[in-house]
Every structure is written in structure tokens, then in C-alpha cells.
Amino acid sequence: MKDYARILDRLQRGLGRAWRDNGMILGVPGVSVAVKIDPFHYLALHPAFVEHLARWGATAPGTARETLLRSGNLLAGGAGHVLAVSAVWGQPPRARRVRASLVLAGFVDRALLLYGGEAAPPPVADLRIAAHDKPVVEAFLQGKTSVDKTAFTPQD
């Protein structure tokens, strides 16, 4: 039987160390593997986030994904844990269609606070999900904590 609590801690330790080594891995739209889109969620590129997290935590990608799913830190909808959405950032705003997952901010923020040397959780990034994808995200999260309305562009 897998010890998911131990694996989760190892993943967080690895993420914290990776953050200390390179703060660009999180929070930088167009560069990072995950960005904080509201106080409760990170939009994480699929499959890059899980693959990097697995490497940083010295585990297999399948084990990392399974641990995140079973612990509820990687959100899953009826069709799995991957969404296709348009991410919008920059000035002038540019949109890119991405395959991504939603990760609970508590998982990432805890890693940065405990193992990354941060004194406070990082702020929400300057990246929004295109408003036309809001119904897709809401359907995906049915029965779970919704993504805050500020995570979406005001209009298309």
C-alpha cells in the first residue's frame, strides 16, 4: 500500500527546493509550469507540472499524479483532470490555448512556506482564463469550490 502522506510531503519538499533554486517555475505567465489564478487555485500546465513535480520529488510521474488526485490536491472532473482553456496575459493581452489542470493553492503554497523559504504565500499572477471558457471550468468543478470570478477575463 502506498503511503500517500509520505509521497505528498516528498513532492512538497522537492517543489520547495526547486522554487528556492529558480523562482520562475511558478507564477510567471508564459514561462512557469503553474500560476496562481485566484487565492485557492493554480492553473498548472499538463503534463509539464506533474512531470516536473515528480522529478523534483524523486518519484514517478504516475505516482505523483495519483498522489495529488487521491489527496484532492489535483482537481478532477467527470472527464479527468485536464482542461483545455485559453490563458490570457500580458500587455497587450495575448491568449494561448493550453491543456492544464487545477491544483489547490494550499498544496503549492504550503510547499513554498515550509520548504521554499517564503514568508507568505505568493500573490495571484497576472494571468486570466478567457471568459468564454468559464462554463467549461464551472462544469469541470461542479460540486467543488469554484474558481473566483477574478480568475477570468472581464470579456472576450
mmCIF file of C-alpha atoms in Angstrom:
data_model
loop_
_atom_site.group_PDB
_atom_site.id
_atom_site.type_symbol
_atom_site.label_atom_id
_atom_site.label_comp_id
_atom_site.label_asym_id
_atom_site.label_seq_id
_atom_site.Cartn_x
_atom_site.Cartn_y
_atom_site.Cartn_z
ATOM 1 C CA MET A 1 0.000 0.000 0.000
ATOM 2 C CA LYS A 2 1.347 3.420 -0.954
ATOM 3 C CA ASP A 3 1.964 5.959 1.795
ATOM 4 C CA TYR A 4 0.395 8.980 0.083
ATOM 5 C CA ALA A 5 1.140 11.310 3.010
ATOM 6 C CA ARG A 6 4.858 10.499 2.730
ATOM 7 C CA ILE A 7 4.832 10.917 -1.048
ATOM 8 C CA LEU A 8 2.909 14.208 -0.756
ATOM 9 C CA ASP A 9 5.499 15.535 1.687
ATOM 10 C CA ARG A 10 8.318 14.453 -0.634
ATOM 11 C CA LEU A 11 6.624 16.258 -3.542
ATOM 12 C CA GLN A 12 6.252 19.418 -1.465
ATOM 13 C CA ARG A 13 9.869 19.248 -0.307
ATOM 14 C CA GLY A 14 11.011 18.889 -3.910
ATOM 15 C CA LEU A 15 8.801 21.756 -5.067
ATOM 16 C CA GLY A 16 10.096 23.999 -2.279
ATOM 17 C CA ARG A 17 13.728 23.239 -3.153
ATOM 18 C CA ALA A 18 13.079 23.795 -6.867
ATOM 19 C CA TRP A 19 11.414 27.132 -6.040
ATOM 20 C CA ARG A 20 14.427 28.228 -3.985
ATOM 21 C CA ASP A 21 16.684 27.361 -6.933
ATOM 22 C CA ASN A 22 14.519 29.030 -9.577
ATOM 23 C CA GLY A 23 11.578 31.268 -8.667
ATOM 24 C CA MET A 24 10.490 31.307 -12.317
ATOM 25 C CA ILE A 25 8.977 27.797 -12.041
ATOM 26 C CA LEU A 26 5.787 29.298 -10.588
ATOM 27 C CA GLY A 27 3.816 32.472 -11.100
ATOM 28 C CA VAL A 28 5.274 33.805 -14.355
ATOM 29 C CA PRO A 29 2.725 33.583 -17.185
ATOM 30 C CA GLY A 30 4.172 32.115 -20.361
ATOM 31 C CA VAL A 31 7.234 30.764 -18.520
ATOM 32 C CA SER A 32 6.190 28.809 -15.417
ATOM 33 C CA VAL A 33 4.657 25.349 -15.110
ATOM 34 C CA ALA A 34 1.912 26.749 -12.837
ATOM 35 C CA VAL A 35 0.456 30.147 -11.967
ATOM 36 C CA LYS A 36 -1.861 31.176 -9.168
ATOM 37 C CA ILE A 37 -5.154 32.285 -10.736
ATOM 38 C CA ASP A 38 -7.071 33.006 -7.517
ATOM 39 C CA PRO A 39 -6.346 32.573 -3.790
ATOM 40 C CA PHE A 40 -7.384 28.897 -3.923
ATOM 41 C CA HIS A 41 -6.188 27.529 -7.294
ATOM 42 C CA TYR A 42 -3.145 27.247 -9.517
ATOM 43 C CA LEU A 43 -3.525 26.656 -13.240
ATOM 44 C CA ALA A 44 -0.870 24.009 -13.924
ATOM 45 C CA LEU A 45 0.283 23.093 -17.428
ATOM 46 C CA HIS A 46 -0.414 19.493 -18.339
ATOM 47 C CA PRO A 47 1.606 17.301 -18.313
ATOM 48 C CA ALA A 48 4.585 19.569 -17.506
ATOM 49 C CA PHE A 49 3.605 20.380 -13.916
ATOM 50 C CA VAL A 50 3.227 16.776 -12.794
ATOM 51 C CA GLU A 51 6.336 15.657 -14.703
ATOM 52 C CA HIS A 52 8.490 18.379 -13.144
ATOM 53 C CA LEU A 53 6.969 17.857 -9.706
ATOM 54 C CA ALA A 54 7.719 14.134 -9.944
ATOM 55 C CA ARG A 55 11.333 14.824 -10.879
ATOM 56 C CA TRP A 56 11.750 17.375 -8.076
ATOM 57 C CA GLY A 57 10.182 14.923 -5.610
ATOM 58 C CA ALA A 58 12.162 11.918 -6.878
ATOM 59 C CA THR A 59 9.119 9.858 -7.805
ATOM 60 C CA ALA A 60 7.471 8.562 -10.968
ATOM 61 C CA PRO A 61 5.041 10.894 -12.770
ATOM 62 C CA GLY A 62 2.232 8.347 -12.404
ATOM 63 C CA THR A 63 2.823 8.153 -8.654
ATOM 64 C CA ALA A 64 2.906 11.950 -8.348
ATOM 65 C CA ARG A 65 -0.340 12.308 -10.320
ATOM 66 C CA GLU A 66 -2.072 9.537 -8.353
ATOM 67 C CA THR A 67 -0.956 11.063 -5.042
ATOM 68 C CA LEU A 68 -2.211 14.520 -5.998
ATOM 69 C CA LEU A 69 -5.534 13.115 -7.206
ATOM 70 C CA ARG A 70 -6.105 10.858 -4.183
ATOM 71 C CA SER A 71 -5.210 13.653 -1.765
ATOM 72 C CA GLY A 72 -7.584 16.044 -3.551
ATOM 73 C CA ASN A 73 -4.814 18.494 -4.448
ATOM 74 C CA LEU A 74 -5.178 17.893 -8.187
ATOM 75 C CA LEU A 75 -8.817 18.508 -9.043
ATOM 76 C CA ALA A 76 -10.672 16.126 -11.306
ATOM 77 C CA GLY A 77 -13.956 16.488 -13.127
ATOM 78 C CA GLY A 78 -16.150 13.939 -14.848
ATOM 79 C CA ALA A 79 -13.759 13.599 -17.791
ATOM 80 C CA GLY A 80 -10.493 13.509 -15.835
ATOM 81 C CA HIS A 81 -8.123 16.146 -14.528
ATOM 82 C CA VAL A 82 -7.197 18.039 -17.701
ATOM 83 C CA LEU A 83 -8.923 21.103 -19.141
ATOM 84 C CA ALA A 84 -8.352 22.922 -22.405
ATOM 85 C CA VAL A 85 -8.693 26.666 -21.783
ATOM 86 C CA SER A 86 -7.426 29.930 -23.199
ATOM 87 C CA ALA A 87 -4.960 31.629 -20.853
ATOM 88 C CA VAL A 88 -4.681 35.412 -21.286
ATOM 89 C CA TRP A 89 -1.783 37.552 -20.024
ATOM 90 C CA GLY A 90 0.474 40.486 -20.844
ATOM 91 C CA GLN A 91 0.123 43.938 -22.322
ATOM 92 C CA PRO A 92 -1.245 43.958 -24.875
ATOM 93 C CA PRO A 93 -3.160 40.866 -23.763
ATOM 94 C CA ARG A 94 -2.340 37.694 -25.640
ATOM 95 C CA ALA A 95 -4.205 34.420 -25.438
ATOM 96 C CA ARG A 96 -2.813 30.919 -25.707
ATOM 97 C CA ARG A 97 -4.825 27.725 -25.706
ATOM 98 C CA VAL A 98 -3.384 25.435 -23.034
ATOM 99 C CA ARG A 99 -4.024 21.988 -21.625
ATOM 100 C CA ALA A 100 -3.952 22.426 -17.892
ATOM 101 C CA SER A 101 -5.050 21.107 -14.530
ATOM 102 C CA LEU A 102 -6.271 22.893 -11.445
ATOM 103 C CA VAL A 103 -4.158 22.395 -8.335
ATOM 104 C CA LEU A 104 -5.201 23.552 -4.883
ATOM 105 C CA ALA A 105 -3.186 26.577 -3.835
ATOM 106 C CA GLY A 106 -2.825 25.118 -0.355
ATOM 107 C CA PHE A 107 -0.583 22.349 -1.694
ATOM 108 C CA VAL A 108 1.756 24.701 -3.588
ATOM 109 C CA ASP A 109 1.708 27.498 -1.006
ATOM 110 C CA ARG A 110 2.495 25.063 1.824
ATOM 111 C CA ALA A 111 5.491 23.766 -0.137
ATOM 112 C CA LEU A 112 6.798 27.293 -0.621
ATOM 113 C CA LEU A 113 6.211 28.291 3.001
ATOM 114 C CA LEU A 114 7.661 25.152 4.604
ATOM 115 C CA TYR A 115 10.410 24.218 2.173
ATOM 116 C CA GLY A 116 10.900 27.162 -0.171
ATOM 117 C CA GLY A 117 11.794 29.806 2.386
ATOM 118 C CA GLU A 118 8.807 32.052 1.667
ATOM 119 C CA ALA A 119 7.340 34.154 4.490
ATOM 120 C CA ALA A 120 3.908 34.444 2.859
ATOM 121 C CA PRO A 121 2.017 32.734 0.036
ATOM 122 C CA PRO A 122 2.747 34.192 -3.394
ATOM 123 C CA PRO A 123 0.233 36.614 -4.912
ATOM 124 C CA VAL A 124 -2.201 35.815 -7.698
ATOM 125 C CA ALA A 125 -0.430 36.006 -11.066
ATOM 126 C CA ASP A 126 -1.306 38.362 -13.908
ATOM 127 C CA LEU A 127 -2.973 35.608 -15.920
ATOM 128 C CA ARG A 128 -6.665 35.068 -16.523
ATOM 129 C CA ILE A 129 -8.759 32.380 -18.152
ATOM 130 C CA ALA A 130 -10.737 33.668 -21.152
ATOM 131 C CA ALA A 131 -14.333 34.460 -20.197
ATOM 132 C CA HIS A 132 -15.676 32.178 -22.935
ATOM 133 C CA ASP A 133 -14.115 29.211 -21.053
ATOM 134 C CA LYS A 134 -15.906 29.987 -17.773
ATOM 135 C CA PRO A 135 -18.732 27.470 -18.454
ATOM 136 C CA VAL A 136 -16.139 24.746 -19.146
ATOM 137 C CA VAL A 137 -14.348 25.457 -15.862
ATOM 138 C CA GLU A 138 -17.605 25.640 -13.901
ATOM 139 C CA ALA A 139 -18.815 22.333 -15.342
ATOM 140 C CA PHE A 140 -15.455 20.754 -14.559
ATOM 141 C CA LEU A 141 -15.634 21.952 -10.940
ATOM 142 C CA GLN A 142 -19.265 21.035 -10.368
ATOM 143 C CA GLY A 143 -19.632 20.167 -6.691
ATOM 144 C CA LYS A 144 -16.223 21.648 -5.791
ATOM 145 C CA THR A 145 -15.019 25.093 -4.755
ATOM 146 C CA SER A 146 -15.450 27.364 -7.763
ATOM 147 C CA VAL A 147 -12.684 29.406 -9.285
ATOM 148 C CA ASP A 148 -13.108 33.048 -8.258
ATOM 149 C CA LYS A 149 -14.639 35.338 -10.878
ATOM 150 C CA THR A 150 -11.429 37.398 -10.887
ATOM 151 C CA ALA A 151 -9.634 34.421 -12.477
ATOM 152 C CA PHE A 152 -11.467 35.147 -15.749
ATOM 153 C CA THR A 153 -11.069 37.957 -18.237
ATOM 154 C CA PRO A 154 -13.869 40.528 -17.930
ATOM 155 C CA GLN A 155 -14.891 39.895 -21.518
ATOM 156 C CA ASP A 156 -13.694 38.269 -24.720
#
